[in-house]
Short mmCIF file of C-alpha atoms and ligand atoms in Angstrom, two decimals:
data_model
loop_
_atom_site.label_atom_id
_atom_site.label_comp_id
_atom_site.label_asym_id
_atom_site.label_seq_id
_atom_site.Cartn_x
_atom_site.Cartn_y
_atom_site.Cartn_z
CA VAL R 617 -5.31 18.72 0.45
CA THR R 618 -6.20 20.19 -2.94
CA GLU R 619 -3.96 23.21 -2.25
CA LEU R 620 -0.99 21.19 -1.04
CA LEU R 621 -1.17 18.81 -3.99
CA ASP R 622 -2.50 21.26 -6.60
CA LEU R 623 -5.61 19.19 -7.44
CA ASP R 624 -9.09 19.98 -8.74
CA HIS R 625 -10.63 17.20 -6.63
CA PRO R 626 -9.59 15.92 -3.18
CA THR R 627 -9.47 12.35 -4.49
CA ILE R 628 -6.39 10.15 -4.35
CA GLN R 629 -6.19 6.95 -6.36
CA GLY R 630 -4.52 4.63 -3.85
CA PRO R 631 -1.26 3.00 -4.94
CA PHE R 632 -1.28 -0.76 -5.66
CA GLY R 633 1.62 -3.00 -4.63
CA GLY R 634 2.72 -6.28 -6.18
CA GLY R 635 3.11 -4.77 -9.65
CA LEU R 636 -0.59 -3.84 -9.96
CA SER R 637 0.01 -0.09 -10.34
CA SER R 638 -0.02 1.26 -13.89
CA VAL R 639 1.15 4.51 -15.46
CA GLU R 640 -2.07 4.52 -17.49
CA LEU R 641 -4.34 4.53 -14.43
CA ALA R 642 -2.27 7.00 -12.39
CA ALA R 643 -2.06 9.39 -15.36
CA ALA R 644 -5.80 9.09 -16.10
CA VAL R 645 -6.63 10.06 -12.50
CA SER R 646 -4.09 12.92 -12.49
CA ASN R 647 -5.40 14.18 -15.83
CA ALA R 648 -8.92 14.19 -14.37
CA GLY R 649 -7.77 16.47 -11.53
CA GLY R 650 -7.21 13.87 -8.78
CA LEU R 651 -3.92 12.44 -7.50
CA GLY R 652 -2.77 9.32 -9.34
CA SER R 653 -0.41 7.06 -7.39
CA PHE R 654 2.11 4.39 -8.37
CA ASP R 655 3.58 1.85 -5.94
CA ALA R 656 7.35 1.69 -6.51
CA GLN R 657 8.05 -0.98 -3.87
CA PRO R 658 8.71 -3.77 -6.42
CA LEU R 659 10.95 -1.52 -8.56
CA THR R 660 14.74 -1.21 -8.86
CA PRO R 661 16.18 2.33 -8.49
CA ALA R 662 16.50 2.64 -12.29
CA GLU R 663 12.86 1.60 -12.71
CA VAL R 664 11.79 4.18 -10.10
CA SER R 665 13.33 7.01 -12.15
CA ALA R 666 12.03 5.61 -15.43
CA THR R 667 8.49 5.38 -14.02
CA VAL R 668 8.55 8.99 -12.76
CA GLY R 669 9.67 9.98 -16.27
CA GLU R 670 6.80 8.04 -17.87
CA LEU R 671 4.29 9.64 -15.50
CA ARG R 672 5.66 13.13 -16.23
CA ALA R 673 5.25 12.43 -19.95
CA ALA R 674 1.69 11.13 -19.47
CA THR R 675 0.30 13.89 -17.24
CA ARG R 676 0.87 17.51 -16.29
CA GLY R 677 -1.04 16.87 -13.06
CA SER R 678 0.31 15.91 -9.65
CA PHE R 679 1.04 12.27 -8.86
CA ALA R 680 2.56 10.29 -5.99
CA MET R 681 5.21 7.58 -5.88
CA ASN R 682 4.65 5.08 -3.04
CA LEU R 683 7.20 3.08 -1.03
CA TRP R 684 7.09 0.64 1.87
CA VAL R 685 9.24 1.88 4.76
CA SER R 686 9.68 -1.54 6.35
CA THR R 687 10.32 -4.41 3.98
CA HIS R 688 11.18 -7.35 6.30
CA ASP R 689 9.46 -8.96 9.31
CA LEU R 690 12.25 -11.29 10.25
CA ALA R 691 13.13 -10.28 13.82
CA GLU R 692 12.71 -13.76 15.34
CA SER R 693 14.40 -15.67 12.58
CA GLU R 694 17.24 -13.13 12.59
CA MET R 695 17.85 -13.80 16.29
CA THR R 696 17.92 -17.53 15.61
CA ARG R 697 20.34 -17.02 12.74
CA GLU R 698 22.59 -14.89 14.92
CA ARG R 699 22.69 -17.62 17.57
CA PHE R 700 23.78 -20.23 15.03
CA GLU R 701 25.86 -17.83 12.92
CA VAL R 702 24.20 -18.69 9.63
CA ALA R 703 23.33 -16.51 6.64
CA PRO R 704 19.66 -15.94 5.79
CA PRO R 705 18.19 -18.40 3.27
CA ALA R 706 18.57 -17.18 -0.30
CA PHE R 707 15.49 -15.94 -2.08
CA PRO R 708 15.10 -13.86 -5.22
CA GLU R 709 15.38 -10.32 -3.87
CA ARG R 710 15.99 -7.73 -6.56
CA PRO R 711 19.12 -5.64 -6.09
CA GLY R 712 18.43 -2.17 -4.73
CA SER R 713 14.91 -3.01 -3.58
CA ASP R 714 15.56 -1.90 0.02
CA PHE R 715 13.80 1.23 1.24
CA ASP R 716 16.90 3.45 1.53
CA THR R 717 18.03 2.80 -2.05
CA GLN R 718 14.52 3.17 -3.48
CA PHE R 719 14.05 6.38 -1.49
CA ALA R 720 17.27 7.85 -2.91
CA ALA R 721 16.07 7.10 -6.47
CA MET R 722 12.64 8.57 -5.72
CA LEU R 723 14.16 11.75 -4.25
CA GLU R 724 16.41 12.17 -7.25
CA ALA R 725 13.43 11.78 -9.64
CA ARG R 726 11.44 14.40 -7.64
CA PRO R 727 7.81 13.33 -8.11
CA PRO R 728 5.25 15.93 -6.93
CA ALA R 729 4.30 13.70 -3.97
CA PHE R 730 5.79 10.77 -2.00
CA SER R 731 3.42 8.45 -0.16
CA PHE R 732 4.57 5.67 2.14
CA VAL R 733 3.23 2.87 4.31
CA PHE R 734 4.51 0.57 7.10
CA GLY R 735 6.39 3.22 9.04
CA VAL R 736 7.75 6.77 9.28
CA PRO R 737 10.87 7.70 7.31
CA ASP R 738 13.60 9.27 9.45
CA ALA R 739 13.85 13.08 9.86
CA ALA R 740 16.68 13.42 7.32
CA LYS R 741 14.52 11.81 4.61
CA LEU R 742 11.47 13.94 5.42
CA ASP R 743 13.66 17.08 5.43
CA ALA R 744 15.11 16.09 2.05
CA CYS R 745 11.57 15.80 0.63
CA ARG R 746 10.67 19.23 2.04
CA ASP R 747 13.80 20.76 0.51
CA ALA R 748 12.98 19.16 -2.86
CA GLY R 749 9.37 20.39 -2.77
CA ILE R 750 7.95 16.85 -2.58
CA VAL R 751 4.68 16.63 -0.60
CA THR R 752 4.80 13.74 1.92
CA ILE R 753 1.78 11.48 2.53
CA GLY R 754 1.94 8.88 5.33
CA THR R 755 -0.62 6.21 6.21
CA ALA R 756 -1.93 5.51 9.71
CA ILE R 757 -4.35 2.77 10.74
CA THR R 758 -4.63 3.86 14.39
CA VAL R 759 -4.73 7.22 16.18
CA ALA R 760 -1.29 6.52 17.71
CA GLU R 761 0.22 6.01 14.26
CA ALA R 762 -1.41 9.23 13.00
CA VAL R 763 0.09 11.15 15.94
CA ALA R 764 3.53 9.64 15.18
CA LEU R 765 3.27 10.81 11.54
CA ASP R 766 2.07 14.24 12.65
CA ASP R 767 4.91 14.63 15.17
CA ALA R 768 7.37 13.76 12.41
CA GLY R 769 6.00 16.63 10.31
CA VAL R 770 4.42 14.58 7.51
CA ASP R 771 2.34 16.88 5.24
CA ILE R 772 -0.81 14.73 4.75
CA ILE R 773 -2.06 11.75 6.77
CA VAL R 774 -4.10 8.97 5.16
CA ALA R 775 -6.26 7.36 7.87
CA SER R 776 -7.09 3.90 6.61
CA GLY R 777 -9.91 1.91 8.21
CA PHE R 778 -9.97 -1.89 8.20
CA GLU R 779 -12.47 -1.99 5.34
CA ALA R 780 -9.62 -1.04 2.97
CA GLY R 781 -8.34 -3.52 0.39
CA GLY R 782 -4.72 -4.66 0.57
CA HIS R 783 -2.34 -4.69 3.54
CA ARG R 784 -3.08 -3.39 7.03
CA VAL R 785 -0.02 -1.18 7.13
CA ALA R 786 0.54 -1.28 10.93
CA PHE R 787 3.84 0.00 12.27
CA LEU R 788 3.42 0.60 16.01
CA ASP R 789 1.49 -2.48 17.09
CA THR R 790 0.59 -5.79 15.44
CA ALA R 791 -1.93 -5.48 12.61
CA GLU R 792 -4.41 -7.63 14.57
CA GLU R 793 -4.26 -5.15 17.48
CA SER R 794 -4.74 -2.19 15.12
CA LEU R 795 -8.10 -2.87 13.48
CA VAL R 796 -10.35 0.21 13.48
CA GLY R 797 -13.23 0.90 11.09
CA THR R 798 -13.12 4.00 8.86
CA ILE R 799 -16.13 5.75 10.40
CA ALA R 800 -14.61 5.55 13.89
CA LEU R 801 -11.01 6.20 12.86
CA ILE R 802 -11.45 9.41 10.82
CA PRO R 803 -12.90 11.76 13.45
CA ALA R 804 -10.61 10.30 16.14
CA VAL R 805 -7.56 11.06 13.97
CA VAL R 806 -8.86 14.48 12.87
CA ASP R 807 -9.16 15.46 16.56
CA GLN R 808 -5.54 14.53 17.35
CA VAL R 809 -3.42 15.81 14.45
CA ARG R 810 -2.57 19.14 12.80
CA ALA R 811 -1.99 17.75 9.30
CA PRO R 812 -4.94 17.41 6.92
CA VAL R 813 -6.47 13.92 6.96
CA VAL R 814 -7.42 11.81 3.94
CA ALA R 815 -9.93 9.01 4.58
CA ALA R 816 -9.42 5.53 3.12
CA GLY R 817 -11.26 2.24 3.43
CA GLY R 818 -14.62 1.32 1.97
CA ILE R 819 -15.09 4.52 -0.03
CA ALA R 820 -16.17 3.98 -3.64
CA ASP R 821 -18.61 6.69 -4.67
CA GLN R 822 -20.01 10.17 -3.92
CA ARG R 823 -21.88 8.98 -0.84
CA GLY R 824 -18.67 7.69 0.76
CA ILE R 825 -16.82 10.89 -0.13
CA ALA R 826 -19.57 13.04 1.41
CA ALA R 827 -19.48 10.91 4.57
CA ALA R 828 -15.66 11.16 4.83
CA LEU R 829 -15.78 14.97 4.48
CA ALA R 830 -18.56 15.15 7.08
CA LEU R 831 -16.29 13.25 9.50
CA GLY R 832 -13.60 15.90 9.13
CA ALA R 833 -11.42 14.43 6.37
CA GLU R 834 -10.19 16.85 3.68
CA GLY R 835 -9.92 14.19 1.00
CA VAL R 836 -10.36 10.51 0.22
CA GLN R 837 -8.09 7.72 -1.00
CA ILE R 838 -9.93 5.13 -3.08
CA GLY R 839 -8.32 1.80 -3.97
CA SER R 840 -10.59 -1.11 -4.87
CA ALA R 841 -12.91 0.91 -7.12
CA PHE R 842 -9.91 2.12 -9.17
CA LEU R 843 -8.35 -1.35 -9.22
CA ALA R 844 -11.48 -2.60 -11.01
CA THR R 845 -11.01 -0.22 -13.96
CA ASP R 846 -9.65 -1.20 -17.38
CA GLU R 847 -6.59 1.03 -16.84
CA SER R 848 -5.33 -0.88 -13.77
CA ALA R 849 -2.64 -3.55 -14.10
CA ALA R 850 -4.54 -6.14 -12.03
CA PRO R 851 -5.09 -9.51 -13.75
CA ALA R 852 -8.40 -9.57 -15.68
CA ALA R 853 -9.99 -12.11 -13.32
CA HIS R 854 -9.16 -9.89 -10.32
CA ARG R 855 -10.67 -6.81 -12.02
CA THR R 856 -13.83 -8.69 -12.96
CA LEU R 857 -14.29 -10.00 -9.41
CA SER R 858 -13.70 -6.51 -7.98
CA ARG R 859 -16.50 -5.14 -10.16
CA ALA R 860 -18.97 -7.76 -8.95
CA THR R 861 -21.50 -6.52 -6.45
CA GLY R 862 -24.01 -8.29 -4.28
CA GLN R 863 -23.01 -11.16 -2.02
CA ARG R 864 -19.26 -11.06 -2.51
CA HIS R 865 -17.33 -10.50 0.72
CA THR R 866 -13.73 -9.90 1.74
CA ARG R 867 -11.66 -10.89 4.76
CA LEU R 868 -8.27 -10.45 6.38
CA THR R 869 -5.51 -13.03 5.88
CA ARG R 870 -1.75 -13.52 6.21
CA ALA R 871 -1.83 -16.34 3.67
CA PHE R 872 -0.30 -14.58 0.67
CA SER R 873 2.47 -12.34 2.00
CA GLY R 874 2.93 -13.11 5.69
CA ARG R 875 1.48 -9.67 6.50
CA LEU R 876 -2.21 -9.12 7.26
CA ALA R 877 -4.22 -7.92 4.25
CA ARG R 878 -7.84 -7.81 3.03
CA GLY R 879 -8.95 -9.68 -0.06
CA ILE R 880 -11.61 -11.81 -1.67
CA PRO R 881 -11.49 -15.39 -0.28
CA ASN R 882 -10.47 -18.13 -2.73
CA GLN R 883 -9.12 -21.68 -2.55
CA ALA R 884 -5.52 -20.63 -1.91
CA MET R 885 -6.56 -18.37 0.98
CA GLU R 886 -8.73 -21.08 2.57
CA LEU R 887 -6.07 -23.81 2.22
CA VAL R 888 -3.17 -21.76 3.59
CA ASP R 889 -5.24 -20.25 6.41
CA ALA R 890 -6.28 -23.77 7.47
CA ASP R 891 -2.70 -24.28 8.74
CA PRO R 892 -1.47 -20.85 9.89
CA ALA R 893 1.67 -22.35 11.48
CA LEU R 894 3.00 -22.80 7.95
CA ILE R 895 2.80 -19.08 7.12
CA GLN R 896 6.29 -17.55 6.94
CA PRO R 897 7.18 -13.94 7.86
CA TYR R 898 7.12 -11.22 5.21
CA PRO R 899 8.61 -11.31 2.60
CA TYR R 900 9.31 -15.09 2.59
CA GLN R 901 5.66 -16.15 2.29
CA GLY R 902 5.25 -14.14 -0.92
CA HIS R 903 8.25 -15.87 -2.48
CA LEU R 904 6.90 -19.30 -1.54
CA ILE R 905 3.50 -18.45 -3.01
CA ALA R 906 4.89 -16.81 -6.19
CA PRO R 907 4.89 -19.93 -8.46
CA MET R 908 1.23 -20.66 -7.60
CA ARG R 909 0.33 -17.05 -8.35
CA ALA R 910 2.12 -17.11 -11.70
CA ALA R 911 0.45 -20.41 -12.70
CA SER R 912 -2.96 -19.07 -11.71
CA ILE R 913 -2.52 -15.90 -13.78
CA ALA R 914 -1.34 -17.95 -16.78
CA ARG R 915 -4.48 -20.14 -16.54
CA ARG R 916 -6.74 -17.10 -15.96
CA ASP R 917 -7.85 -18.78 -12.79
CA CYS R 918 -8.47 -16.66 -9.69
CA GLU R 919 -8.12 -19.44 -7.09
CA GLY R 920 -4.34 -19.29 -6.60
CA LEU R 921 -3.53 -15.56 -6.33
CA SER R 922 -4.16 -12.80 -3.83
CA LEU R 923 -7.34 -10.92 -4.74
CA TRP R 924 -6.82 -7.82 -2.60
CA ALA R 925 -10.02 -5.79 -2.36
CA GLY R 926 -11.97 -3.82 0.24
C1 FMN C 530 -4.54 -4.55 -4.74
C2 FMN C 530 -4.22 -3.49 -3.73
C3 FMN C 530 -2.90 -3.18 -3.48
C4 FMN C 530 -2.55 -2.14 -2.60
N1 FMN C 530 -1.23 -1.83 -2.40
C5 FMN C 530 -0.91 -0.71 -1.69
C6 FMN C 530 0.44 -0.26 -1.61
O1 FMN C 530 1.37 -0.88 -2.12
N2 FMN C 530 0.69 0.88 -0.92
C7 FMN C 530 -0.31 1.61 -0.32
O2 FMN C 530 -0.05 2.66 0.23
N3 FMN C 530 -1.59 1.18 -0.35
C8 FMN C 530 -1.90 0.05 -1.04
N4 FMN C 530 -3.22 -0.36 -1.10
C9 FMN C 530 -4.25 0.43 -0.40
C10 FMN C 530 -4.91 1.43 -1.37
O3 FMN C 530 -3.97 2.33 -1.87
C11 FMN C 530 -6.06 2.19 -0.67
O4 FMN C 530 -5.59 2.89 0.46
C12 FMN C 530 -7.16 1.26 -0.22
O5 FMN C 530 -7.45 0.34 -1.26
C13 FMN C 530 -8.41 2.06 0.13
O6 FMN C 530 -9.47 1.25 0.52
P1 FMN C 530 -10.58 0.64 -0.52
O7 FMN C 530 -9.92 -0.56 -1.14
O8 FMN C 530 -11.70 0.22 0.37
O9 FMN C 530 -10.91 1.71 -1.49
C14 FMN C 530 -3.58 -1.42 -1.94
C15 FMN C 530 -4.92 -1.77 -2.19
C16 FMN C 530 -5.26 -2.78 -3.05
C17 FMN C 530 -6.71 -3.09 -3.30
#
C-alpha cells in the first residue's frame, strides 16, 4: 500500500461525505506521510477540478478523491412512475452531480488516487484511471464485494467492518444482509483477493493498526478519529461529540439519508426511526431532512443532524 501510493505510513484518512471533507485535513494527513482523502460526491465538475488544484497546492504528498458510484436507490418508485408515465418529483439536485460527469472531471484533474464506494466503476473507467496513473481504491463490506472489486482489477481494496462510521456502502446485497465486523472481515477478505487490503472500521490508534496488520491488512483507513480533529469540516458539536469517550454509543439507521449508516443517536434519529415507513429512498430522505439539519447547525444543536461516527 505504501509503495502503490508513495506514502511513509500505511494510514488513509477516510473521506467524509455530506460536505464534511476539508482540504486542510486531507493536506495535513498527506503532509504527515499518510493518504489524505476528500469526498467529491457533493461537488459539481468544476468544484472537483478546483478541489484537486487546492490539494495540489497544499501538499506534495499523495491524496485521494472519493466518489459514490451509485447515487440513487429509486428502483421501485421508478417502476411506479413508468407505469403512470410521470416525471420524478423535483428536488434540488446540483447539475453535473451524477457519477459519470463527476468521474470525467476527476479523471481530467488526475489526482494521485481515486477511491469509490457503493459499487464498481465499469472497465472503461478503471482502464482510464490506469492509463492516467491514478491508483484505484474500492470499498467492500463483504467478501463477495471484495472479490468483485478484485476481479475488476481495482488496485487496493478497503475492507470496512460494520463498526465504521458513516454509510454501509453495500452494492451486491442489502446493507442489512451485509453486516460483518472488522476482525472477522479482514482475514476472510485477505484470503480471497490478490489486491492489498486496507482495514477500516473501529480503528483509532496504534493498537487497532497493529491488530489490522496482524490480520493480514497492509494498511488502515481511519474515519471517526480524523473527523474529530480541528482540521475537519464537521460542525463543532459533531466534532466535540466524536471526541467524547466513555459511555457514548453508536448505531445503524436509515433515518437521515435513506441508506443505512452508523452514527451517534440523537432526537432526530429516534423520532424518524420510530416510524420507518416514512423513510424515503436515497437521495430523497436527505433532501427532506436538509432544512432540519441546517436549522440544527445554525443553533449549534446536535439533535437534528446526522452525527456519523464509528
Ligand atoms: C462523517 C463520515 C462520513 C463518511 N463519508 C464517507 C464517504 O463519503 N465516502 C467513503 O468512502 N467513506 C466515508 N466514510 C467512511 C470513512 O471514510 C471510513 O472508512 C470510516 O469512518 C472508518 O471507520 P471508523 O469511523 O470506525 O474509523 C465516512 C465516515 C464518516 C464518519
